[in-house]
């Protein structure tokens, strides 16, 4: 998209009425103790995060200021609310959480005051009022079929499937927030007693998946901003935005040099662990997991699973509860359907990790092979 097209898009958003009355981002920032400089710094970081050139920062700032022009409906299905918590429960208010407060959230069970009849009425009237114009964000897996009534919500005991289908039918854009909504999550893990399904299985409309257990606060807010600025993002084979899920955890991991050098933690708490060696032999699934945690981390860039000393468990991949087990051991010989297809990248990485630990050259060659496969996959 050119600068001119972006300008036209922002102007179009500006022409829509604000849904926050006399509130505004500058006012909300001031009340929360943030300066304009803090906000522009945040916009600069968000621009880099969205993989845009630095010159786009003022446009990203403007898009953030216009997040009240598009109504958002956020539904909770079968889940733990961890995705909302990822965004809302930081130790201090962040600019991400403030933007989220500022978004015109027409319905969100965790943060709204209404309950019971009033809540159900709020949802129905928001769907009716903003028909065809709202962003729908859904958290949680959805029980389906004969066991659909394992999830009922509200005084009329509507099933989650009924509520989500109706909300999808009338939405402008649909984002599945978190692994449960994107791929079924732990609800859909074997033996899946409620026959839980991901959102895209219960609607025939396109769903953009923002997986993670939970996704970072930046991936949630970043996807809203990305949509406001550019519309539908480029997606990978699992409908994940490529700007966020285009690289493996392993590609930018801070322990990567140790992987290439064959330096591994052998037991939690050993000398290798103290030295920050690679966690592959402790079960790290970073080589098969596509997400930006190694670049962006969590809680305002504070830390992330591998920095804290545990391997990645592959939480943004489909069916990871079943396919990535055992979490604290390498995947040994079984093949895993990654975005490379069923090419046995696991067994290749295992050979690096276990068979030829000291052969740095082999590790690099294997990495080059995986990179070539990925390139081939993208072409
Ligand atoms: Fe990092 Fe895990 Fe890759 Fe090791 S295997 S470099 S800990 S992502
Ligand atoms: Fe999940 Fe792995 Fe990131 S476990 S949070 S994708 S480091």
mmCIF file of C-alpha atoms and ligand atoms in Angstrom:
data_model
loop_
_atom_site.group_PDB
_atom_site.id
_atom_site.type_symbol
_atom_site.label_atom_id
_atom_site.label_comp_id
_atom_site.label_asym_id
_atom_site.label_seq_id
_atom_site.Cartn_x
_atom_site.Cartn_y
_atom_site.Cartn_z
ATOM 1 C CA UNK A 1 0.000 0.000 0.000
ATOM 2 C CA UNK A 2 1.367 3.428 -0.937
ATOM 3 C CA UNK A 3 1.560 6.445 1.381
ATOM 4 C CA UNK A 4 -1.236 8.049 -0.638
ATOM 5 C CA UNK A 5 -3.538 5.050 -0.209
ATOM 6 C CA UNK A 6 -2.766 4.950 3.499
ATOM 7 C CA UNK A 7 -3.530 8.629 3.848
ATOM 8 C CA UNK A 8 -6.902 8.053 2.130
ATOM 9 C CA UNK A 9 -7.645 5.150 4.477
ATOM 10 C CA UNK A 10 -6.862 7.207 7.576
ATOM 11 C CA UNK A 11 -8.986 10.084 6.262
ATOM 12 C CA UNK A 12 -11.874 7.667 5.753
ATOM 13 C CA UNK A 13 -11.516 6.483 9.370
ATOM 14 C CA UNK A 14 -11.331 10.080 10.594
ATOM 15 C CA UNK A 15 -14.606 10.832 8.860
ATOM 16 C CA UNK A 16 -16.382 8.181 10.961
ATOM 17 C CA UNK A 17 -17.899 9.411 14.228
ATOM 18 C CA UNK A 18 -15.952 8.776 17.454
ATOM 19 C CA UNK A 19 -17.737 6.289 19.691
ATOM 20 C CA UNK A 20 -16.038 7.526 22.831
ATOM 21 C CA UNK A 21 -17.887 10.824 23.190
ATOM 22 C CA UNK A 22 -15.557 13.523 24.474
ATOM 23 C CA UNK A 23 -12.678 11.152 25.287
ATOM 24 C CA UNK A 24 -9.552 10.912 23.133
ATOM 25 C CA UNK A 25 -6.212 9.149 23.110
ATOM 26 C CA UNK A 26 -4.240 12.304 24.118
ATOM 27 C CA UNK A 27 -6.645 12.800 27.054
ATOM 28 C CA UNK A 28 -6.479 9.135 28.066
ATOM 29 C CA UNK A 29 -2.653 9.195 27.834
ATOM 30 C CA UNK A 30 -2.435 12.279 29.988
ATOM 31 C CA UNK A 31 -4.749 10.790 32.597
ATOM 32 C CA UNK A 32 -2.605 7.637 32.725
ATOM 33 C CA UNK A 33 0.600 9.688 33.094
ATOM 34 C CA UNK A 34 2.017 9.131 29.585
ATOM 35 C CA UNK A 35 3.545 12.022 27.628
ATOM 36 C CA UNK A 36 3.128 12.574 23.888
ATOM 37 C CA UNK A 37 6.781 11.581 23.593
ATOM 38 C CA UNK A 38 6.029 8.209 25.291
ATOM 39 C CA UNK A 39 3.195 7.669 22.823
ATOM 40 C CA UNK A 40 5.340 8.472 19.774
ATOM 41 C CA UNK A 41 8.079 6.176 21.127
ATOM 42 C CA UNK A 42 5.439 3.442 21.450
ATOM 43 C CA UNK A 43 4.224 4.155 17.895
ATOM 44 C CA UNK A 44 7.827 3.867 16.641
ATOM 45 C CA UNK A 45 8.253 0.501 18.384
ATOM 46 C CA UNK A 46 4.871 -0.701 17.066
ATOM 47 C CA UNK A 47 5.900 0.342 13.541
ATOM 48 C CA UNK A 48 9.047 -1.783 13.758
ATOM 49 C CA UNK A 49 6.990 -4.601 15.300
ATOM 50 C CA UNK A 50 4.622 -4.510 12.319
ATOM 51 C CA UNK A 51 7.704 -4.778 10.085
ATOM 52 C CA UNK A 52 7.020 -1.346 8.546
ATOM 53 C CA UNK A 53 9.659 1.284 7.660
ATOM 54 C CA UNK A 54 10.264 3.894 10.408
ATOM 55 C CA UNK A 55 8.657 6.584 8.211
ATOM 56 C CA UNK A 56 5.260 4.921 8.877
ATOM 57 C CA UNK A 57 5.392 5.732 12.630
ATOM 58 C CA UNK A 58 3.193 8.883 12.420
ATOM 59 C CA UNK A 59 0.578 6.858 10.460
ATOM 60 C CA UNK A 60 0.630 4.102 13.095
ATOM 61 C CA UNK A 61 0.146 6.774 15.786
ATOM 62 C CA UNK A 62 -2.827 8.191 13.857
ATOM 63 C CA UNK A 63 -4.331 4.720 13.426
ATOM 64 C CA UNK A 64 -4.010 4.149 17.198
ATOM 65 C CA UNK A 65 -5.843 7.438 17.790
ATOM 66 C CA UNK A 66 -8.647 6.221 15.533
ATOM 67 C CA UNK A 67 -9.255 2.881 17.222
ATOM 68 C CA UNK A 68 -12.550 4.238 18.588
ATOM 69 C CA UNK A 69 -14.030 4.501 15.089
ATOM 70 C CA UNK A 70 -14.597 0.773 14.609
ATOM 71 C CA UNK A 71 -16.775 -1.145 17.075
ATOM 72 C CA UNK A 72 -15.312 -4.342 18.533
ATOM 73 C CA UNK A 73 -17.206 -7.307 19.960
ATOM 74 C CA UNK A 74 -15.097 -9.728 22.006
ATOM 75 C CA UNK A 75 -16.623 -13.116 22.837
ATOM 76 C CA UNK A 76 -15.490 -15.651 25.427
ATOM 77 C CA UNK A 77 -16.061 -19.314 24.600
ATOM 78 C CA UNK A 78 -14.517 -22.347 26.378
ATOM 79 C CA UNK A 79 -11.230 -20.942 27.738
ATOM 80 C CA UNK A 80 -9.341 -19.614 30.738
ATOM 81 C CA UNK A 81 -9.495 -15.861 29.858
ATOM 82 C CA UNK A 82 -5.681 -15.922 29.695
ATOM 83 C CA UNK A 83 -5.665 -14.098 26.349
ATOM 84 C CA UNK A 84 -7.600 -11.145 27.810
ATOM 85 C CA UNK A 85 -5.376 -11.344 30.902
ATOM 86 C CA UNK A 86 -2.262 -11.167 28.714
ATOM 87 C CA UNK A 87 -3.416 -7.770 27.584
ATOM 88 C CA UNK A 88 -5.114 -6.394 30.668
ATOM 89 C CA UNK A 89 -3.173 -7.638 33.671
ATOM 90 C CA UNK A 90 0.235 -6.028 33.374
ATOM 91 C CA UNK A 91 1.656 -4.596 36.608
ATOM 92 C CA UNK A 92 1.174 -1.018 35.409
ATOM 93 C CA UNK A 93 -1.131 0.351 32.700
ATOM 94 C CA UNK A 94 0.697 0.106 29.382
ATOM 95 C CA UNK A 95 0.039 2.032 26.196
ATOM 96 C CA UNK A 96 -1.134 -1.289 24.672
ATOM 97 C CA UNK A 97 -3.729 -1.784 27.427
ATOM 98 C CA UNK A 98 -4.719 1.865 27.186
ATOM 99 C CA UNK A 99 -5.303 1.539 23.432
ATOM 100 C CA UNK A 100 -7.351 -1.555 24.173
ATOM 101 C CA UNK A 101 -9.439 0.434 26.682
ATOM 102 C CA UNK A 102 -9.860 3.107 24.065
ATOM 103 C CA UNK A 103 -11.029 0.718 21.336
ATOM 104 C CA UNK A 104 -14.784 0.927 21.096
ATOM 105 C CA UNK A 105 -15.362 -2.338 22.942
ATOM 106 C CA UNK A 106 -19.084 -2.850 22.631
ATOM 107 C CA UNK A 107 -19.074 -6.191 24.409
ATOM 108 C CA UNK A 108 -16.409 -7.981 26.508
ATOM 109 C CA UNK A 109 -17.627 -10.116 29.404
ATOM 110 C CA UNK A 110 -14.476 -9.692 31.510
ATOM 111 C CA UNK A 111 -14.365 -5.910 31.500
ATOM 112 C CA UNK A 112 -17.986 -4.799 31.154
ATOM 113 C CA UNK A 113 -20.178 -3.965 34.108
ATOM 114 C CA UNK A 114 -23.370 -5.583 32.782
ATOM 115 C CA UNK A 115 -24.317 -9.167 33.614
ATOM 116 C CA UNK A 116 -27.243 -11.566 33.076
ATOM 117 C CA UNK A 117 -30.168 -10.231 31.011
ATOM 118 C CA UNK A 118 -28.515 -6.877 30.501
ATOM 119 C CA UNK A 119 -25.323 -8.434 29.107
ATOM 120 C CA UNK A 120 -27.235 -10.603 26.650
ATOM 121 C CA UNK A 121 -29.254 -7.613 25.525
ATOM 122 C CA UNK A 122 -26.030 -5.565 25.099
ATOM 123 C CA UNK A 123 -24.613 -8.232 22.798
ATOM 124 C CA UNK A 124 -27.760 -8.535 20.693
ATOM 125 C CA UNK A 125 -28.155 -4.792 20.328
ATOM 126 C CA UNK A 126 -24.435 -4.328 19.454
ATOM 127 C CA UNK A 127 -24.710 -6.986 16.703
ATOM 128 C CA UNK A 128 -27.881 -5.356 15.376
ATOM 129 C CA UNK A 129 -26.620 -1.771 15.601
ATOM 130 C CA UNK A 130 -23.230 -2.420 13.967
ATOM 131 C CA UNK A 131 -24.287 -5.150 11.529
ATOM 132 C CA UNK A 132 -21.569 -5.665 8.918
ATOM 133 C CA UNK A 133 -19.266 -3.083 10.509
ATOM 134 C CA UNK A 134 -17.779 -4.527 13.702
ATOM 135 C CA UNK A 135 -14.548 -6.405 14.370
ATOM 136 C CA UNK A 136 -15.248 -9.706 16.061
ATOM 137 C CA UNK A 137 -12.552 -11.075 18.383
ATOM 138 C CA UNK A 138 -13.222 -14.519 19.838
ATOM 139 C CA UNK A 139 -11.329 -16.216 22.652
ATOM 140 C CA UNK A 140 -11.786 -19.963 23.352
ATOM 141 C CA UNK A 141 -12.627 -23.274 21.722
ATOM 142 C CA UNK A 142 -16.258 -24.043 20.842
ATOM 143 C CA UNK A 143 -18.050 -27.284 21.856
ATOM 144 C CA UNK A 144 -19.848 -28.629 18.821
ATOM 145 C CA UNK A 145 -22.524 -31.122 17.757
ATOM 146 C CA UNK A 146 -24.158 -33.420 20.341
ATOM 147 C CA UNK A 147 -22.025 -31.919 23.110
ATOM 148 C CA UNK A 148 -22.556 -28.326 22.042
ATOM 149 C CA UNK A 149 -24.550 -27.583 25.201
ATOM 150 C CA UNK A 150 -21.434 -28.207 27.338
ATOM 151 C CA UNK A 151 -21.020 -24.463 26.797
ATOM 152 C CA UNK A 152 -24.123 -22.371 27.366
ATOM 153 C CA UNK A 153 -24.071 -18.669 28.131
ATOM 154 C CA UNK A 154 -26.683 -16.265 29.481
ATOM 155 C CA UNK A 155 -30.270 -16.508 30.695
ATOM 156 C CA UNK A 156 -31.585 -18.157 27.512
ATOM 157 C CA UNK A 157 -28.832 -20.801 27.711
ATOM 158 C CA UNK A 158 -27.726 -20.156 24.136
ATOM 159 C CA UNK A 159 -24.798 -22.372 23.200
ATOM 160 C CA UNK A 160 -21.394 -20.889 22.491
ATOM 161 C CA UNK A 161 -21.690 -22.222 18.935
ATOM 162 C CA UNK A 162 -24.992 -20.361 18.379
ATOM 163 C CA UNK A 163 -23.629 -17.092 19.770
ATOM 164 C CA UNK A 164 -20.331 -17.288 17.855
ATOM 165 C CA UNK A 165 -22.028 -18.240 14.563
ATOM 166 C CA UNK A 166 -24.470 -15.353 14.793
ATOM 167 C CA UNK A 167 -21.709 -12.890 15.671
ATOM 168 C CA UNK A 168 -19.535 -14.184 12.777
ATOM 169 C CA UNK A 169 -22.405 -13.844 10.273
ATOM 170 C CA UNK A 170 -22.640 -10.104 10.842
ATOM 171 C CA UNK A 171 -18.967 -9.162 11.358
ATOM 172 C CA UNK A 172 -16.772 -7.046 9.092
ATOM 173 C CA UNK A 173 -13.614 -8.920 10.122
ATOM 174 C CA UNK A 174 -13.035 -11.890 12.432
ATOM 175 C CA UNK A 175 -9.967 -12.528 14.591
ATOM 176 C CA UNK A 176 -9.556 -15.767 16.567
ATOM 177 C CA UNK A 177 -7.572 -14.667 19.627
ATOM 178 C CA UNK A 178 -5.405 -17.376 21.184
ATOM 179 C CA UNK A 179 -4.723 -21.021 20.356
ATOM 180 C CA UNK A 180 -8.106 -22.329 21.619
ATOM 181 C CA UNK A 181 -10.058 -20.127 19.230
ATOM 182 C CA UNK A 182 -7.506 -20.567 16.411
ATOM 183 C CA UNK A 183 -6.947 -24.318 16.628
ATOM 184 C CA UNK A 184 -9.127 -25.745 19.434
ATOM 185 C CA UNK A 185 -6.445 -25.558 22.157
ATOM 186 C CA UNK A 186 -6.543 -27.694 25.273
ATOM 187 C CA UNK A 187 -10.326 -28.101 24.947
ATOM 188 C CA UNK A 188 -9.793 -29.953 21.670
ATOM 189 C CA UNK A 189 -6.822 -32.003 22.932
ATOM 190 C CA UNK A 190 -7.266 -35.776 23.035
ATOM 191 C CA UNK A 191 -9.818 -37.118 24.008
ATOM 192 C CA UNK A 192 -11.710 -33.847 23.417
ATOM 193 C CA UNK A 193 -14.800 -34.736 25.505
ATOM 194 C CA UNK A 194 -16.789 -31.657 24.432
ATOM 195 C CA UNK A 195 -15.885 -32.065 20.726
ATOM 196 C CA UNK A 196 -14.432 -28.543 20.855
ATOM 197 C CA UNK A 197 -13.658 -26.892 17.509
ATOM 198 C CA UNK A 198 -11.701 -23.826 16.460
ATOM 199 C CA UNK A 199 -13.717 -20.813 15.318
ATOM 200 C CA UNK A 200 -12.983 -21.354 11.606
ATOM 201 C CA UNK A 201 -14.754 -24.735 11.779
ATOM 202 C CA UNK A 202 -18.059 -23.240 12.856
ATOM 203 C CA UNK A 203 -18.305 -20.439 10.294
ATOM 204 C CA UNK A 204 -17.743 -20.272 6.570
ATOM 205 C CA UNK A 205 -16.448 -16.703 6.828
ATOM 206 C CA UNK A 206 -12.707 -16.068 6.803
ATOM 207 C CA UNK A 207 -11.065 -16.119 10.236
ATOM 208 C CA UNK A 208 -7.631 -14.625 10.917
ATOM 209 C CA UNK A 209 -5.846 -16.686 13.556
ATOM 210 C CA UNK A 210 -3.789 -14.985 16.286
ATOM 211 C CA UNK A 211 -2.632 -18.057 18.235
ATOM 212 C CA UNK A 212 -0.535 -18.350 21.390
ATOM 213 C CA UNK A 213 -1.306 -19.575 24.871
ATOM 214 C CA UNK A 214 -1.633 -16.671 25.350
ATOM 215 C CA UNK A 215 -0.701 -14.413 22.424
ATOM 216 C CA UNK A 216 1.367 -11.420 23.544
ATOM 217 C CA UNK A 217 -0.372 -8.114 24.208
ATOM 218 C CA UNK A 218 1.518 -6.694 21.221
ATOM 219 C CA UNK A 219 0.222 -9.374 18.846
ATOM 220 C CA UNK A 220 -3.372 -8.595 19.900
ATOM 221 C CA UNK A 221 -3.135 -4.790 19.605
ATOM 222 C CA UNK A 222 -0.784 -5.034 16.594
ATOM 223 C CA UNK A 223 -3.345 -7.047 14.651
ATOM 224 C CA UNK A 224 -6.073 -4.471 15.296
ATOM 225 C CA UNK A 225 -3.773 -1.660 14.128
ATOM 226 C CA UNK A 226 -2.602 -3.663 11.142
ATOM 227 C CA UNK A 227 -6.210 -4.228 10.102
ATOM 228 C CA UNK A 228 -7.123 -0.570 10.558
ATOM 229 C CA UNK A 229 -4.182 0.526 8.414
ATOM 230 C CA UNK A 230 -4.010 -2.116 5.711
ATOM 231 C CA UNK A 231 -7.056 -4.378 5.917
ATOM 232 C CA UNK A 232 -6.492 -8.121 5.634
ATOM 233 C CA UNK A 233 -2.840 -9.062 6.254
ATOM 234 C CA UNK A 234 -0.819 -11.631 4.282
ATOM 235 C CA UNK A 235 -1.511 -15.002 5.921
ATOM 236 C CA UNK A 236 0.411 -18.276 6.229
ATOM 237 C CA UNK A 237 -1.092 -21.742 5.618
ATOM 238 C CA UNK A 238 -2.740 -21.688 9.059
ATOM 239 C CA UNK A 239 -4.257 -18.233 8.453
ATOM 240 C CA UNK A 240 -1.789 -16.566 10.825
ATOM 241 C CA UNK A 241 -0.591 -13.038 9.855
ATOM 242 C CA UNK A 242 2.853 -13.480 8.347
ATOM 243 C CA UNK A 243 4.177 -10.254 9.862
ATOM 244 C CA UNK A 244 3.817 -11.836 13.320
ATOM 245 C CA UNK A 245 4.117 -15.576 12.641
ATOM 246 C CA UNK A 246 6.477 -15.630 9.646
ATOM 247 C CA UNK A 247 9.611 -16.809 11.497
ATOM 248 C CA UNK A 248 10.360 -19.679 13.832
ATOM 249 C CA UNK A 249 11.115 -19.067 17.518
ATOM 250 C CA UNK A 250 14.461 -20.770 16.751
ATOM 251 C CA UNK A 251 15.404 -18.252 14.030
ATOM 252 C CA UNK A 252 15.910 -15.315 16.412
ATOM 253 C CA UNK A 253 16.405 -17.123 19.718
ATOM 254 C CA UNK A 254 19.029 -15.624 22.013
ATOM 255 C CA UNK A 255 20.339 -19.180 22.687
ATOM 256 C CA UNK A 256 20.714 -19.949 18.999
ATOM 257 C CA UNK A 257 24.501 -19.526 19.009
ATOM 258 C CA UNK A 258 24.694 -22.328 21.588
ATOM 259 C CA UNK A 259 22.500 -24.585 19.410
ATOM 260 C CA UNK A 260 24.827 -24.024 16.466
ATOM 261 C CA UNK A 261 27.844 -24.647 18.691
ATOM 262 C CA UNK A 262 26.352 -27.869 20.089
ATOM 263 C CA UNK A 263 26.127 -26.446 23.642
ATOM 264 C CA UNK A 264 23.048 -27.837 25.373
ATOM 265 C CA UNK A 265 21.436 -27.868 28.818
ATOM 266 C CA UNK A 266 21.462 -31.550 29.874
ATOM 267 C CA UNK A 267 19.448 -31.165 33.112
ATOM 268 C CA UNK A 268 17.505 -28.233 34.538
ATOM 269 C CA UNK A 269 19.845 -26.406 36.955
ATOM 270 C CA UNK A 270 23.144 -27.744 35.510
ATOM 271 C CA UNK A 271 26.145 -25.646 34.447
ATOM 272 C CA UNK A 272 24.742 -25.380 30.897
ATOM 273 C CA UNK A 273 21.510 -23.937 32.301
ATOM 274 C CA UNK A 274 23.506 -21.381 34.302
ATOM 275 C CA UNK A 275 25.407 -20.465 31.137
ATOM 276 C CA UNK A 276 22.207 -19.978 29.114
ATOM 277 C CA UNK A 277 22.882 -22.906 26.758
ATOM 278 C CA UNK A 278 20.326 -24.164 24.243
ATOM 279 C CA UNK A 279 17.256 -25.940 25.664
ATOM 280 C CA UNK A 280 16.713 -28.267 22.710
ATOM 281 C CA UNK A 281 17.598 -31.405 24.717
ATOM 282 C CA UNK A 282 15.205 -30.238 27.446
ATOM 283 C CA UNK A 283 12.408 -30.435 24.892
ATOM 284 C CA UNK A 284 12.418 -26.961 23.348
ATOM 285 C CA UNK A 285 10.043 -26.895 20.349
ATOM 286 C CA UNK A 286 11.381 -23.562 19.056
ATOM 287 C CA UNK A 287 12.642 -25.193 15.810
ATOM 288 C CA UNK A 288 9.044 -26.091 14.813
ATOM 289 C CA UNK A 289 7.132 -23.108 16.193
ATOM 290 C CA UNK A 290 6.239 -19.971 14.263
ATOM 291 C CA UNK A 291 5.782 -16.889 16.450
ATOM 292 C CA UNK A 292 7.614 -13.676 17.310
ATOM 293 C CA UNK A 293 8.239 -14.314 21.050
ATOM 294 C CA UNK A 294 12.026 -14.418 20.592
ATOM 295 C CA UNK A 295 11.888 -10.938 19.038
ATOM 296 C CA UNK A 296 9.145 -9.236 21.051
ATOM 297 C CA UNK A 297 8.906 -11.131 24.350
ATOM 298 C CA UNK A 298 6.042 -10.481 26.800
ATOM 299 C CA UNK A 299 5.127 -7.863 29.427
ATOM 300 C CA UNK A 300 6.634 -4.872 27.678
ATOM 301 C CA UNK A 301 9.613 -6.803 26.369
ATOM 302 C CA UNK A 302 10.545 -8.040 29.881
ATOM 303 C CA UNK A 303 10.963 -11.771 29.292
ATOM 304 C CA UNK A 304 9.685 -14.866 27.513
ATOM 305 C CA UNK A 305 9.625 -18.641 28.149
ATOM 306 C CA UNK A 306 13.141 -19.423 26.879
ATOM 307 C CA UNK A 307 14.697 -16.462 28.693
ATOM 308 C CA UNK A 308 13.161 -17.766 31.905
ATOM 309 C CA UNK A 309 14.896 -21.121 31.391
ATOM 310 C CA UNK A 310 12.240 -23.450 29.945
ATOM 311 C CA UNK A 311 11.967 -24.536 26.330
ATOM 312 C CA UNK A 312 9.219 -23.351 24.022
ATOM 313 C CA UNK A 313 6.295 -25.812 24.122
ATOM 314 C CA UNK A 314 5.033 -24.789 20.683
ATOM 315 C CA UNK A 315 1.919 -23.051 21.975
ATOM 316 C CA UNK A 316 1.123 -21.206 18.735
ATOM 317 C CA UNK A 317 1.044 -24.350 16.578
ATOM 318 C CA UNK A 318 -2.107 -26.373 15.744
ATOM 319 C CA UNK A 319 -2.840 -29.233 18.189
ATOM 320 C CA UNK A 320 0.323 -28.544 20.182
ATOM 321 C CA UNK A 321 -1.077 -30.248 23.311
ATOM 322 C CA UNK A 322 -1.064 -33.525 21.375
ATOM 323 C CA UNK A 323 1.714 -33.076 18.806
ATOM 324 C CA UNK A 324 4.404 -31.328 20.888
ATOM 325 C CA UNK A 325 4.363 -33.748 23.841
ATOM 326 C CA UNK A 326 6.500 -34.651 25.755
ATOM 327 C CA UNK A 327 7.182 -31.008 26.544
ATOM 328 C CA UNK A 328 10.503 -31.616 28.300
ATOM 329 C CA UNK A 329 11.989 -34.081 25.813
ATOM 330 C CA UNK A 330 12.956 -33.740 22.151
ATOM 331 C CA UNK A 331 10.384 -35.086 19.725
ATOM 332 C CA UNK A 332 12.599 -38.071 18.855
ATOM 333 C CA UNK A 333 11.714 -39.646 15.540
ATOM 334 C CA UNK A 334 8.079 -38.888 14.836
ATOM 335 C CA UNK A 335 7.226 -36.535 12.051
ATOM 336 C CA UNK A 336 5.244 -33.402 12.592
ATOM 337 C CA UNK A 337 3.169 -31.621 9.984
ATOM 338 C CA UNK A 338 4.795 -28.215 10.064
ATOM 339 C CA UNK A 339 4.237 -25.494 7.494
ATOM 340 C CA UNK A 340 7.045 -27.180 5.551
ATOM 341 C CA UNK A 341 4.674 -30.104 5.060
ATOM 342 C CA UNK A 342 5.535 -33.476 6.521
ATOM 343 C CA UNK A 343 9.205 -33.231 5.666
ATOM 344 C CA UNK A 344 10.666 -34.576 8.857
ATOM 345 C CA UNK A 345 12.206 -31.343 10.092
ATOM 346 C CA UNK A 346 11.841 -32.791 13.593
ATOM 347 C CA UNK A 347 13.972 -35.782 12.922
ATOM 348 C CA UNK A 348 16.528 -33.530 11.258
ATOM 349 C CA UNK A 349 16.707 -31.259 14.300
ATOM 350 C CA UNK A 350 16.889 -34.320 16.562
ATOM 351 C CA UNK A 351 19.933 -35.534 14.689
ATOM 352 C CA UNK A 352 21.550 -32.178 15.334
ATOM 353 C CA UNK A 353 20.566 -32.213 18.994
ATOM 354 C CA UNK A 354 21.389 -35.781 19.900
ATOM 355 C CA UNK A 355 23.473 -37.512 17.268
ATOM 356 C CA UNK A 356 25.995 -34.870 16.303
ATOM 357 C CA UNK A 357 26.030 -32.432 19.176
ATOM 358 C CA UNK A 358 29.556 -31.204 18.580
ATOM 359 C CA UNK A 359 29.389 -30.914 14.831
ATOM 360 C CA UNK A 360 28.588 -27.276 14.417
ATOM 361 C CA UNK A 361 28.973 -27.539 10.662
ATOM 362 C CA UNK A 362 26.224 -30.165 10.490
ATOM 363 C CA UNK A 363 23.943 -27.973 12.571
ATOM 364 C CA UNK A 364 24.478 -25.068 10.226
ATOM 365 C CA UNK A 365 23.960 -27.282 7.174
ATOM 366 C CA UNK A 366 20.693 -28.604 8.630
ATOM 367 C CA UNK A 367 19.569 -25.083 9.352
ATOM 368 C CA UNK A 368 20.376 -24.089 5.790
ATOM 369 C CA UNK A 369 18.327 -27.081 4.580
ATOM 370 C CA UNK A 370 15.319 -26.020 6.682
ATOM 371 C CA UNK A 371 15.702 -22.439 5.485
ATOM 372 C CA UNK A 372 15.762 -23.673 1.873
ATOM 373 C CA UNK A 373 12.633 -25.756 2.454
ATOM 374 C CA UNK A 374 10.934 -22.731 3.942
ATOM 375 C CA UNK A 375 11.958 -20.577 1.007
ATOM 376 C CA UNK A 376 10.639 -23.212 -1.372
ATOM 377 C CA UNK A 377 7.397 -23.287 0.558
ATOM 378 C CA UNK A 378 6.993 -19.535 0.234
ATOM 379 C CA UNK A 379 7.716 -19.424 -3.501
HETATM 380 FE FE1 LIG B 1 16.425 -21.440 21.304
HETATM 381 FE FE2 LIG B 1 15.049 -23.652 21.556
HETATM 382 FE FE3 LIG B 1 16.281 -23.162 19.241
HETATM 383 FE FE4 LIG B 1 17.672 -23.804 21.429
HETATM 384 S S1 LIG B 1 16.227 -25.130 20.321
HETATM 385 S S2 LIG B 1 18.126 -22.139 20.016
HETATM 386 S S3 LIG B 1 16.502 -22.812 23.080
HETATM 387 S S4 LIG B 1 14.603 -22.012 20.121
HETATM 388 FE FE1 LIG B 2 4.447 -20.150 23.208
HETATM 389 FE FE2 LIG B 2 6.863 -20.896 22.537
HETATM 390 FE FE3 LIG B 2 6.238 -18.342 22.535
HETATM 391 S S1 LIG B 2 5.623 -21.746 24.183
HETATM 392 S S2 LIG B 2 4.776 -18.194 24.187
HETATM 393 S S3 LIG B 2 5.374 -19.906 21.195
HETATM 394 S S4 LIG B 2 8.185 -19.237 23.186
#
